[in-house]
Each structure stands twice: as C-alpha cells, then as structure tokens.
Amino acid sequence: MAKRWLRGNILDFSGDPFLSDRPDDCLTVLEDGMLAIEDGLIAWLGPAAEARPAPGEEVAHHPGALITPGLIDAHVHYPQSQMIGAFGEQLLEWLETYTFPTEAKFRDAAHSRRVAGLFLDELLRNGVTTACVYATSSVESVDAFFAEAESRGLRMAAGKVLMDRNAPAELLDGPGMGIEESRALIARWHGRGRLLYAVTPRFAPTSSPAQLKAAGRLWAEHPGTLMQTHLSENLAEIDWVRSLFPDRADYLDVYHQAGLTGRGAIFGHGVHLSEAEFCRCHQTGSALAHCPTSNLFLGSGLFPLHEAKRRDRPVCVALGSDIGAGTSLSPLRTMGEAYKVAALQGRRLPAAQAWWLATRGGAEAMGLEDRIGRIALGYEADLVVWDLAPNPFARQRMEAARNWPERLFVAMTQGEARPLEVLISRPAPGSA
Ligand code: GUN
Ligand code: ZN
C-alpha cells in the first residue's frame, strides 16, 4: 500500500521531563522532518533531506507548522457537554443541581448519538485524538458513544457509569444490573477496532460496597480493560466518603479493598491525597488525571502535581478536561491552567512537562504507551499539524519566542494554536 508522507517540524521527547533537572532539554523538535504513514502506522521518520518518497506518493508539506502526537484527554464526561460552565456550586451541589438532570436525558439513544457526535468532532477540532470518557448509567449512552467513535476510526475508551445509591432513582442501577450491563457492553465493544472499555463506578458515594466489589471482579475478569472513577476531589466529598466507609484507612483504600487499584486504573482529581495514598498509587501503578480547569471552576483545590511526581515514588499523571466541570476541551488551555495551579503552589510547569502530560502521560495512564502518545516508528499515526500562530496578534507573540520550549509554552498559555490537520490512524482492512 502506498505511503502517505508528512513534512514539517516534528515533536518528540528524548526522556521523561519529570525525571530531568533540565526538563525542557527533553523536548526534541526535528526541524524540517518528514514521516511516512503506512497501514495507519508511522513507517519512516527522519530529516526531509533523507526521505525518499516513491513516485506518486502524496507528500503534505506544512512549512513552519509543528507536528505532534494526537493529544490525550484522560478524564472527560461527554454527556455533560450541555452543562459546561453551569453557575455557582461546588461538587456535591453541582452534581444534584446540574449533572444528574442532564445525564437523565441519555436514556434517549438519538440524543446520545447527537451529543456524542458533536463532542467527538469538538475533541478533534482541539487536537485530541484519544480520550477516556464517562458515559452515563444508561446503556444507550455507551452504545451511542462507541458507535460515533468507531465511525471516526478513533482510539477511545469509555464506560457505563455504575451507581446504585445516593442519586435520583431514574439514574440508579437495579441490584446486580449495572454489572451485567457493563459485562454485555464489554462483550460488544472492548477491543473492537480501536475501542477500549473502562469499568466506571462513578465514585465511592454512589456505589454500594457490594457494587464496588463486583466492579473490581468485573475488571479483573477482563484484562486489558481500564477502570476509571473519581478520588479526593473536594473536601465535603472526602468527609462523606469517610462517613460512608468508616472502616477504610482513607479514600483510596475504599477502592483498593474492592480491587479497583492497579495498572489501567485512572483516578480523576486526587487533589487532597495523603502521602500514604500517593505511595499506594505508585505501588499499584494507578494513575491520576489532573483536571485543573475543573478544580479551579468548582473551587475544589490545587492538585499538587510536583508532589505526585516526586522522584522517589512517582505517580503516573495524565491531563483531563473533566468537561462539564472543566471549562475547556482544549488541552492547550488545560496545560495553561495546570501552569497556574502549579504557580499558586510556588512551583513551575515547563512546556516539556505539560506537553508530556497531554501525550505520554495520557498514553501511560491508559496502558497504551507502546501505541500512541509519541511520534516514533511503529506508533499509530494519530497526528496533529499545528498552526501555532493563526492570527497576526498571536504571530507577533510567537515570533518573539526564541526556541521550541518557548514556542510550546506560549502555545499553552495563549491557547490560540489551531490544528491545520488532524490525521487518524487508519489500518488497511485486514491488517492487525
Ligand atoms: N464526582 C462524581 N461525579 C462527578 C462528575 O461527574 N464530575 C466531577 N467533576 N466529579 C464527580
Ligand atoms: Zn469527572
């Protein structure tokens, strides 16, 4: 099959910028580079001067543009698209007032398809090619999401929200039902094309201990599936969990005792974790999704990123928009807010670390680090070609940046960069 070629400035990392004393040195940009895509995978990568496209092979040349891996949103609720920026509440009241009524509409398959399609198109418009997504407790909401993702050829993970208490009756799973519905959804969607299933208990307060345990068993029975839930986002929530689970050592212990920690577990937020909880995340290989626009918007708190990434017990951290508590689907804006959250704690977030979180961090959290999140030979060709300065004012700022770390930092603090093109890996029919 003919290769397709792409030419421009190509971003990669030479190492983990959280492990380096000079994080921005870990950023590499191959200027005037070229890559070839064959069967949906990156089949050649190097300086344009050394590339040898065969006669007739298409070469898309984007001089001045930056080519990056597709970005990864590790925590987002597609059904909350219509309630982004809802006024005036903190987490628990916000769930009651806005979230549950909004999610109740997703028993309607047509509504689910419409919202899912618009959501995925908006992710792509922001350079996001992979996400770990909460549907609602309705099976229809999950089928709709996966169908829309499949029709776009996207690598997406999603799951049915499990909840059997402390929410409106119309959203609750009947006894045992949520697990059985999840099992059927795994059979229907997990591993189909590029889709992955995520076992999704909403958070400890809305699942009975029995449902959490059953979710842990279901996850263990299906290796390769993910597990996502919320953890230590808000102080009132943490108090509530303590009163609901008085025998557990801490919030994370509620999940751990139910078999819900380990590689492939993605905990949203983790704003108020103790040292023991960070250690347990590290030991179990569980990941945290840092959702700065959400934590600021709901007044939840400041995620201690540098504490999480402490080099003697680093925790895997990814970035999440957490729409609809978050305020933007743009990972650039999310990175920019992550910088401010770090700054409010007297810390810095260099461009290399922020872009790492939105690419490699997300891939590692989802157990996909050998497939996505890098531009390297054999990786899936989910790629974004960025116009870093799409208007004269942004160009004026970008031209004052002296090197790639500065350009990437301006891109994340200004949020003006726009994808010129988003390429999605498309394996030839019949190839692995
Ligand atoms: N905790 C439980 N459910 C939710 C949700 O939908 N959004 C956020 N931000 N936190 C939650
Ligand atoms: Zn969330």
Coordinates of N, CA, C and O in Angstrom, one line a residue, residues 168-307:
P168 N -30.6 10.2 42.0 CA -32.0 10.1 41.6 C -32.3 8.7 41.1 O -31.5 8.1 40.4
A169 N -33.5 8.2 41.5 CA -33.8 6.8 41.2 C -33.7 6.4 39.7 O -33.3 5.4 39.4
E170 N -34.1 7.4 38.9 CA -34.1 7.1 37.4 C -32.7 6.8 36.9 O -32.5 6.3 35.8
L171 N -31.7 7.2 37.7 CA -30.3 7.0 37.2 C -29.6 5.8 37.8 O -28.5 5.4 37.5
L172 N -30.3 5.2 38.8 CA -29.6 4.1 39.6 C -29.8 2.8 38.9 O -30.8 2.5 38.3
D173 N -28.7 2.0 39.1 CA -28.7 0.6 38.6 C -29.6 -0.2 39.6 O -29.4 -0.1 40.8
G174 N -30.4 -1.1 39.0 CA -31.1 -2.1 39.9 C -30.1 -3.1 40.4 O -28.9 -3.2 39.9
P175 N -30.4 -3.9 41.4 CA -29.5 -4.8 42.1 C -28.8 -5.7 41.0 O -29.5 -6.4 40.3
G176 N -27.5 -5.7 41.0 CA -26.7 -6.5 40.0 C -26.8 -6.1 38.6 O -26.0 -6.5 37.8
M177 N -27.7 -5.2 38.3 CA -27.9 -4.8 36.9 C -26.8 -4.1 36.2 O -26.4 -4.3 35.1
G178 N -26.2 -3.1 37.0 CA -25.1 -2.3 36.4 C -24.0 -3.2 35.9 O -23.4 -2.9 34.9
I179 N -23.6 -4.2 36.7 CA -22.5 -5.0 36.4 C -22.8 -5.9 35.2 O -22.0 -6.0 34.3
E180 N -24.1 -6.4 35.1 CA -24.4 -7.2 34.0 C -24.5 -6.4 32.7 O -24.1 -6.8 31.6
E181 N -25.0 -5.2 32.8 CA -25.0 -4.3 31.6 C -23.6 -4.0 31.2 O -23.2 -4.0 30.0
S182 N -22.7 -3.7 32.2 CA -21.3 -3.5 31.8 C -20.7 -4.7 31.1 O -19.9 -4.5 30.2
R183 N -21.0 -5.9 31.7 CA -20.4 -7.1 31.1 C -20.8 -7.2 29.6 O -20.0 -7.5 28.7
A184 N -22.1 -6.9 29.3 CA -22.6 -7.0 28.0 C -21.9 -6.0 27.1 O -21.6 -6.2 25.9
L185 N -21.7 -4.8 27.6 CA -21.0 -3.7 26.9 C -19.6 -4.1 26.6 O -19.1 -3.8 25.5
I186 N -18.9 -4.7 27.5 CA -17.5 -5.2 27.3 C -17.5 -6.1 26.1 O -16.7 -6.0 25.2
A187 N -18.5 -7.1 26.1 CA -18.5 -8.1 25.1 C -18.8 -7.4 23.7 O -18.3 -7.8 22.7
R188 N -19.6 -6.4 23.7 CA -20.0 -5.7 22.5 C -18.9 -4.8 21.9 O -18.7 -4.7 20.7
W189 N -18.1 -4.1 22.8 CA -17.3 -3.1 22.3 C -15.8 -3.2 22.6 O -15.0 -2.7 21.9
H190 N -15.4 -3.9 23.7 CA -14.0 -3.8 24.1 C -13.1 -4.6 23.0 O -13.4 -5.7 22.7
G191 N -12.1 -3.9 22.6 CA -11.2 -4.5 21.6 C -11.8 -4.5 20.2 O -11.1 -5.0 19.3
R192 N -12.9 -3.9 20.0 CA -13.5 -3.8 18.6 C -12.8 -2.6 17.9 O -12.9 -1.5 18.4
G193 N -12.1 -2.9 16.8 CA -11.3 -1.8 16.2 C -10.3 -1.2 17.2 O -9.6 -1.9 17.9
R194 N -10.5 0.1 17.4 CA -9.6 0.8 18.3 C -10.2 1.2 19.7 O -9.7 2.0 20.4
L195 N -11.3 0.5 20.0 CA -12.1 0.9 21.2 C -11.7 0.1 22.4 O -11.4 -1.1 22.3
L196 N -11.8 0.7 23.5 CA -11.5 0.0 24.8 C -12.6 0.3 25.8 O -13.2 1.4 25.8
Y197 N -12.9 -0.7 26.6 CA -13.9 -0.4 27.7 C -13.2 0.0 29.0 O -12.2 -0.6 29.3
A198 N -13.9 0.9 29.7 CA -13.4 1.3 31.0 C -14.5 1.0 32.0 O -15.6 1.6 31.9
V199 N -14.3 0.1 33.0 CA -15.2 -0.1 34.1 C -15.3 1.2 34.9 O -14.2 1.7 35.2
T200 N -16.5 1.7 35.1 CA -16.7 3.1 35.5 C -17.6 3.3 36.7 O -18.7 3.8 36.6
P201 N -17.2 2.8 37.9 CA -18.0 3.3 39.1 C -17.8 4.8 39.2 O -16.7 5.3 39.2
R202 N -19.0 5.5 39.4 CA -18.9 7.0 39.3 C -17.9 7.5 40.4 O -16.9 8.2 40.1
F203 N -18.2 7.2 41.7 CA -17.3 7.5 42.8 C -17.9 6.7 44.0 O -19.1 6.3 44.0
A204 N -17.1 6.6 45.0 CA -17.5 5.7 46.2 C -18.9 6.1 46.7 O -19.6 5.2 47.1
P205 N -19.3 7.4 46.9 CA -20.6 7.6 47.5 C -21.8 7.1 46.7 O -22.8 6.9 47.3
T206 N -21.6 6.9 45.4 CA -22.8 6.5 44.6 C -22.8 5.0 44.3 O -23.6 4.5 43.5
S207 N -21.8 4.2 44.9 CA -21.9 2.8 44.7 C -21.9 2.1 46.1 O -21.1 2.5 47.0
S208 N -22.7 1.1 46.2 CA -22.7 0.3 47.5 C -21.4 -0.4 47.6 O -20.8 -0.6 46.5
P209 N -21.0 -0.8 48.8 CA -19.8 -1.6 48.9 C -19.9 -2.9 48.0 O -18.9 -3.3 47.3
A210 N -21.1 -3.4 47.9 CA -21.2 -4.6 47.0 C -21.0 -4.3 45.6 O -20.3 -5.1 44.8
Q211 N -21.5 -3.2 45.1 CA -21.3 -2.8 43.7 C -19.8 -2.5 43.4 O -19.2 -2.9 42.4
L212 N -19.1 -1.9 44.3 CA -17.7 -1.6 44.1 C -16.9 -2.9 44.0 O -16.0 -3.1 43.1
K213 N -17.2 -3.9 44.9 CA -16.5 -5.2 44.8 C -16.8 -5.9 43.5 O -15.9 -6.5 42.9
A214 N -18.1 -5.8 43.1 CA -18.4 -6.5 41.9 C -17.7 -5.8 40.7 O -17.3 -6.5 39.7
A215 N -17.6 -4.5 40.8 CA -16.9 -3.8 39.7 C -15.4 -4.3 39.7 O -14.8 -4.5 38.6
G216 N -14.8 -4.4 40.8 CA -13.4 -4.9 40.9 C -13.3 -6.3 40.3 O -12.3 -6.6 39.5
R217 N -14.3 -7.2 40.6 CA -14.2 -8.5 40.0 C -14.4 -8.5 38.5 O -13.7 -9.1 37.7
L218 N -15.3 -7.6 38.0 CA -15.5 -7.5 36.6 C -14.3 -7.0 35.9 O -13.9 -7.5 34.8
W219 N -13.6 -6.0 36.4 CA -12.4 -5.5 35.9 C -11.3 -6.6 35.8 O -10.6 -6.8 34.7
A220 N -11.2 -7.4 36.9 CA -10.2 -8.4 36.9 C -10.5 -9.5 35.9 O -9.6 -10.2 35.3
E221 N -11.8 -9.7 35.6 CA -12.1 -10.8 34.7 C -11.8 -10.4 33.2 O -11.9 -11.2 32.3
H222 N -11.6 -9.1 33.0 CA -11.4 -8.6 31.6 C -10.1 -7.9 31.5 O -10.1 -6.6 31.4
P223 N -9.0 -8.6 31.4 CA -7.7 -8.0 31.3 C -7.6 -7.1 30.0 O -8.2 -7.5 29.0
G224 N -7.0 -5.9 30.2 CA -6.9 -5.0 29.0 C -8.0 -3.9 29.1 O -7.9 -2.9 28.4
T225 N -9.0 -4.2 29.9 CA -10.0 -3.1 30.1 C -9.4 -2.1 31.1 O -8.5 -2.4 31.8
L226 N -9.9 -0.9 31.1 CA -9.5 0.1 32.0 C -10.5 0.2 33.2 O -11.5 -0.4 33.1
M227 N -10.1 1.0 34.2 CA -11.0 1.3 35.3 C -10.9 2.8 35.6 O -9.8 3.4 35.7
Q228 N -12.0 3.5 35.6 CA -12.0 4.9 35.9 C -13.0 5.3 37.0 O -14.1 4.8 37.0
T229 N -12.6 6.2 37.9 CA -13.5 6.7 38.9 C -13.0 8.1 39.4 O -12.0 8.5 38.9
H230 N -13.7 8.6 40.4 CA -13.2 9.9 41.0 C -12.6 9.6 42.3 O -13.1 8.7 43.1
L231 N -11.7 10.5 42.7 CA -11.0 10.3 44.0 C -10.6 11.6 44.6 O -9.9 12.4 43.9
S232 N -11.0 11.9 45.9 CA -10.5 13.0 46.6 C -10.4 14.3 45.8 O -9.4 14.9 45.7
E233 N -11.6 14.7 45.4 CA -11.7 15.9 44.6 C -12.0 17.1 45.4 O -11.5 18.2 45.2
N234 N -12.8 16.9 46.5 CA -13.5 18.0 47.2 C -13.5 17.6 48.7 O -13.8 16.5 49.0
L235 N -13.4 18.6 49.6 CA -13.3 18.3 51.0 C -14.6 17.7 51.5 O -14.6 16.7 52.3
A236 N -15.7 18.2 51.1 CA -17.0 17.7 51.6 C -17.2 16.3 51.1 O -17.8 15.4 51.8
E237 N -16.8 16.0 49.9 CA -16.9 14.7 49.3 C -16.1 13.7 50.2 O -16.5 12.6 50.5
I238 N -14.9 14.1 50.6 CA -14.0 13.3 51.3 C -14.6 12.9 52.7 O -14.6 11.8 53.2
D239 N -15.2 14.0 53.3 CA -15.9 13.7 54.6 C -17.0 12.7 54.5 O -17.2 11.8 55.3
W240 N -17.7 12.9 53.3 CA -18.9 12.0 53.1 C -18.4 10.5 52.9 O -18.9 9.6 53.5
V241 N -17.3 10.3 52.2 CA -16.7 9.0 52.0 C -16.3 8.4 53.3 O -16.5 7.2 53.6
R242 N -15.7 9.3 54.2 CA -15.2 8.8 55.5 C -16.4 8.3 56.3 O -16.4 7.3 57.0
S243 N -17.6 9.0 56.2 CA -18.7 8.6 57.0 C -19.4 7.3 56.4 O -20.0 6.5 57.1
L244 N -19.3 7.2 55.1 CA -19.9 6.0 54.4 C -19.1 4.7 54.6 O -19.6 3.6 54.5
F245 N -17.7 4.9 54.7 CA -16.8 3.8 54.8 C -15.9 4.0 56.0 O -14.7 4.1 55.8
P246 N -16.5 3.9 57.2 CA -15.7 4.2 58.4 C -14.5 3.3 58.7 O -13.6 3.6 59.3
D247 N -14.6 2.1 58.1 CA -13.6 1.1 58.4 C -12.4 1.2 57.4 O -11.4 0.5 57.6
R248 N -12.5 2.0 56.5 CA -11.4 2.1 55.5 C -10.3 3.2 56.0 O -10.7 4.2 56.5
A249 N -9.1 2.9 55.6 CA -8.0 3.8 56.1 C -8.1 5.2 55.5 O -7.8 6.2 56.1
D250 N -8.4 5.2 54.2 CA -8.5 6.5 53.5 C -9.4 6.3 52.3 O -9.9 5.2 52.0
Y251 N -9.6 7.4 51.5 CA -10.5 7.3 50.3 C -10.0 6.2 49.4 O -10.7 5.4 48.9
L252 N -8.7 6.3 49.1 CA -8.1 5.3 48.1 C -8.3 3.9 48.6 O -8.5 3.0 47.8
D253 N -8.2 3.7 49.9 CA -8.4 2.3 50.4 C -9.8 1.7 50.1 O -9.9 0.5 50.0
V254 N -10.8 2.6 50.0 CA -12.1 2.1 49.6 C -12.0 1.4 48.3 O -12.5 0.3 48.1
Y255 N -11.3 2.0 47.3 CA -11.2 1.4 46.0 C -10.2 0.2 46.0 O -10.4 -0.8 45.4
H256 N -9.1 0.4 46.8 CA -8.1 -0.7 46.8 C -8.7 -2.0 47.4 O -8.5 -3.1 46.8
Q257 N -9.5 -1.9 48.5 CA -10.1 -3.1 49.1 C -11.1 -3.7 48.1 O -11.4 -4.9 48.3
A258 N -11.6 -3.0 47.2 CA -12.6 -3.5 46.2 C -11.9 -4.0 44.9 O -12.6 -4.4 44.0
G259 N -10.6 -4.0 44.9 CA -9.8 -4.5 43.7 C -9.8 -3.5 42.6 O -9.7 -3.9 41.4
L260 N -9.9 -2.2 42.9 CA -10.0 -1.2 41.9 C -8.8 -0.3 41.8 O -8.8 0.8 41.2
T261 N -7.6 -0.8 42.3 CA -6.4 -0.1 42.0 C -5.5 -1.0 41.1 O -5.7 -2.2 41.0
G262 N -4.5 -0.4 40.4 CA -3.6 -1.2 39.6 C -3.4 -0.5 38.3 O -3.9 0.6 38.0
R263 N -2.5 -1.1 37.4 CA -2.3 -0.6 36.1 C -3.6 -0.5 35.3 O -4.4 -1.5 35.3
G264 N -3.8 0.6 34.7 CA -5.1 0.8 33.9 C -6.2 1.4 34.7 O -7.3 1.7 34.2
A265 N -5.9 1.7 36.0 CA -6.9 2.4 36.8 C -6.6 3.9 36.7 O -5.4 4.3 36.9
I266 N -7.6 4.7 36.4 CA -7.3 6.2 36.3 C -8.3 6.9 37.2 O -9.5 6.8 37.1
F267 N -7.7 7.5 38.2 CA -8.5 8.2 39.2 C -8.5 9.7 38.9 O -7.5 10.3 38.8
G268 N -9.7 10.2 38.7 CA -9.9 11.6 38.4 C -9.6 12.5 39.7 O -10.1 12.1 40.7
H269 N -8.8 13.5 39.5 CA -8.5 14.5 40.5 C -7.4 14.2 41.5 O -6.3 14.6 41.3
G270 N -7.7 13.5 42.6 CA -6.7 13.3 43.6 C -6.1 14.6 44.2 O -4.9 14.7 44.5
V271 N -7.0 15.6 44.4 CA -6.5 16.9 44.8 C -6.0 16.9 46.2 O -5.0 17.6 46.6
H272 N -6.6 16.1 47.1 CA -6.4 16.1 48.5 C -5.8 14.8 49.0 O -6.2 14.3 50.1
L273 N -4.9 14.2 48.3 CA -4.4 12.9 48.7 C -3.3 13.0 49.8 O -2.6 14.0 49.9
S274 N -3.3 12.0 50.7 CA -2.3 11.9 51.7 C -1.0 11.3 51.1 O -1.0 10.7 50.0
E275 N 0.1 11.3 51.9 CA 1.3 10.7 51.5 C 1.1 9.2 51.3 O 1.6 8.6 50.3
A276 N 0.3 8.6 52.2 CA 0.0 7.1 52.1 C -0.7 6.8 50.8 O -0.4 5.8 50.1
E277 N -1.6 7.7 50.4 CA -2.4 7.5 49.1 C -1.5 7.6 47.9 O -1.5 6.9 47.0
F278 N -0.6 8.6 47.9 CA 0.4 8.8 46.8 C 1.2 7.5 46.7 O 1.5 7.0 45.6
C279 N 1.7 7.0 47.9 CA 2.5 5.8 47.9 C 1.8 4.6 47.3 O 2.3 3.9 46.5
R280 N 0.5 4.5 47.6 CA -0.3 3.4 47.1 C -0.5 3.5 45.6 O -0.5 2.5 44.9
C281 N -0.7 4.7 45.1 CA -0.8 4.9 43.7 C 0.4 4.5 43.0 O 0.4 3.7 42.0
H282 N 1.6 4.9 43.6 CA 2.9 4.5 43.0 C 3.0 3.0 43.0 O 3.4 2.3 42.0
Q283 N 2.8 2.4 44.2 CA 3.0 0.9 44.3 C 2.1 0.1 43.4 O 2.5 -1.0 42.9
T284 N 0.9 0.6 43.2 CA -0.1 -0.2 42.4 C -0.1 0.1 40.9 O -0.7 -0.6 40.1
G285 N 0.6 1.2 40.6 CA 0.7 1.6 39.2 C -0.6 2.3 38.8 O -0.9 2.5 37.6
S286 N -1.4 2.8 39.7 CA -2.6 3.5 39.4 C -2.2 4.9 39.0 O -1.3 5.5 39.4
A287 N -3.1 5.5 38.1 CA -2.8 6.8 37.5 C -3.8 7.9 38.1 O -4.9 7.5 38.4
L288 N -3.3 9.1 38.1 CA -4.2 10.2 38.4 C -4.4 11.1 37.2 O -3.5 11.3 36.4
A289 N -5.6 11.6 37.0 CA -5.9 12.5 36.0 C -6.0 13.9 36.6 O -6.9 14.2 37.4
H290 N -5.1 14.8 36.2 CA -5.1 16.2 36.7 C -6.0 17.0 35.9 O -5.8 17.1 34.6
C291 N -7.0 17.6 36.5 CA -8.1 18.3 35.8 C -8.1 19.8 36.3 O -9.1 20.1 37.0
P292 N -7.2 20.6 35.9 CA -7.0 21.9 36.5 C -8.2 22.9 36.3 O -8.6 23.6 37.2
T293 N -8.8 22.8 35.0 CA -9.9 23.8 34.8 C -11.1 23.5 35.7 O -11.8 24.3 36.2
S294 N -11.3 22.2 35.9 CA -12.4 21.7 36.7 C -12.1 22.1 38.2 O -13.0 22.6 38.9
N295 N -10.9 21.8 38.7 CA -10.6 22.1 40.1 C -10.7 23.5 40.4 O -11.1 23.9 41.5
L296 N -10.4 24.4 39.4 CA -10.5 25.8 39.7 C -12.0 26.2 39.6 O -12.5 27.0 40.4
F297 N -12.7 25.7 38.6 CA -14.1 26.2 38.4 C -14.9 25.8 39.5 O -15.8 26.6 40.0
L298 N -14.8 24.5 40.0 CA -15.7 24.1 41.2 C -15.0 24.5 42.5 O -15.6 24.2 43.6
G299 N -13.9 25.2 42.5 CA -13.3 25.6 43.7 C -12.8 24.3 44.6 O -12.9 24.4 45.8
S300 N -12.4 23.3 43.9 CA -12.1 22.0 44.6 C -10.8 22.1 45.3 O -10.6 21.4 46.3
G301 N -9.8 22.8 44.7 CA -8.5 22.9 45.3 C -7.4 22.8 44.2 O -7.7 22.8 43.0
L302 N -6.1 22.8 44.7 CA -5.0 22.8 43.8 C -4.3 21.5 43.8 O -3.8 21.0 44.9
F303 N -4.3 20.8 42.7 CA -3.7 19.5 42.6 C -2.1 19.6 42.8 O -1.5 20.4 42.0
P304 N -1.5 18.9 43.8 CA -0.1 19.0 44.0 C 0.7 18.2 43.0 O 1.3 17.1 43.4
L305 N 0.8 18.6 41.8 CA 1.4 17.8 40.7 C 2.9 17.4 41.1 O 3.2 16.3 40.9
H306 N 3.6 18.4 41.6 CA 5.0 18.0 41.8 C 5.2 17.1 43.0 O 6.2 16.3 43.0
E307 N 4.2 17.1 43.9 CA 4.2 16.1 45.0 C 3.9 14.7 44.4 O 4.6 13.7 44.7

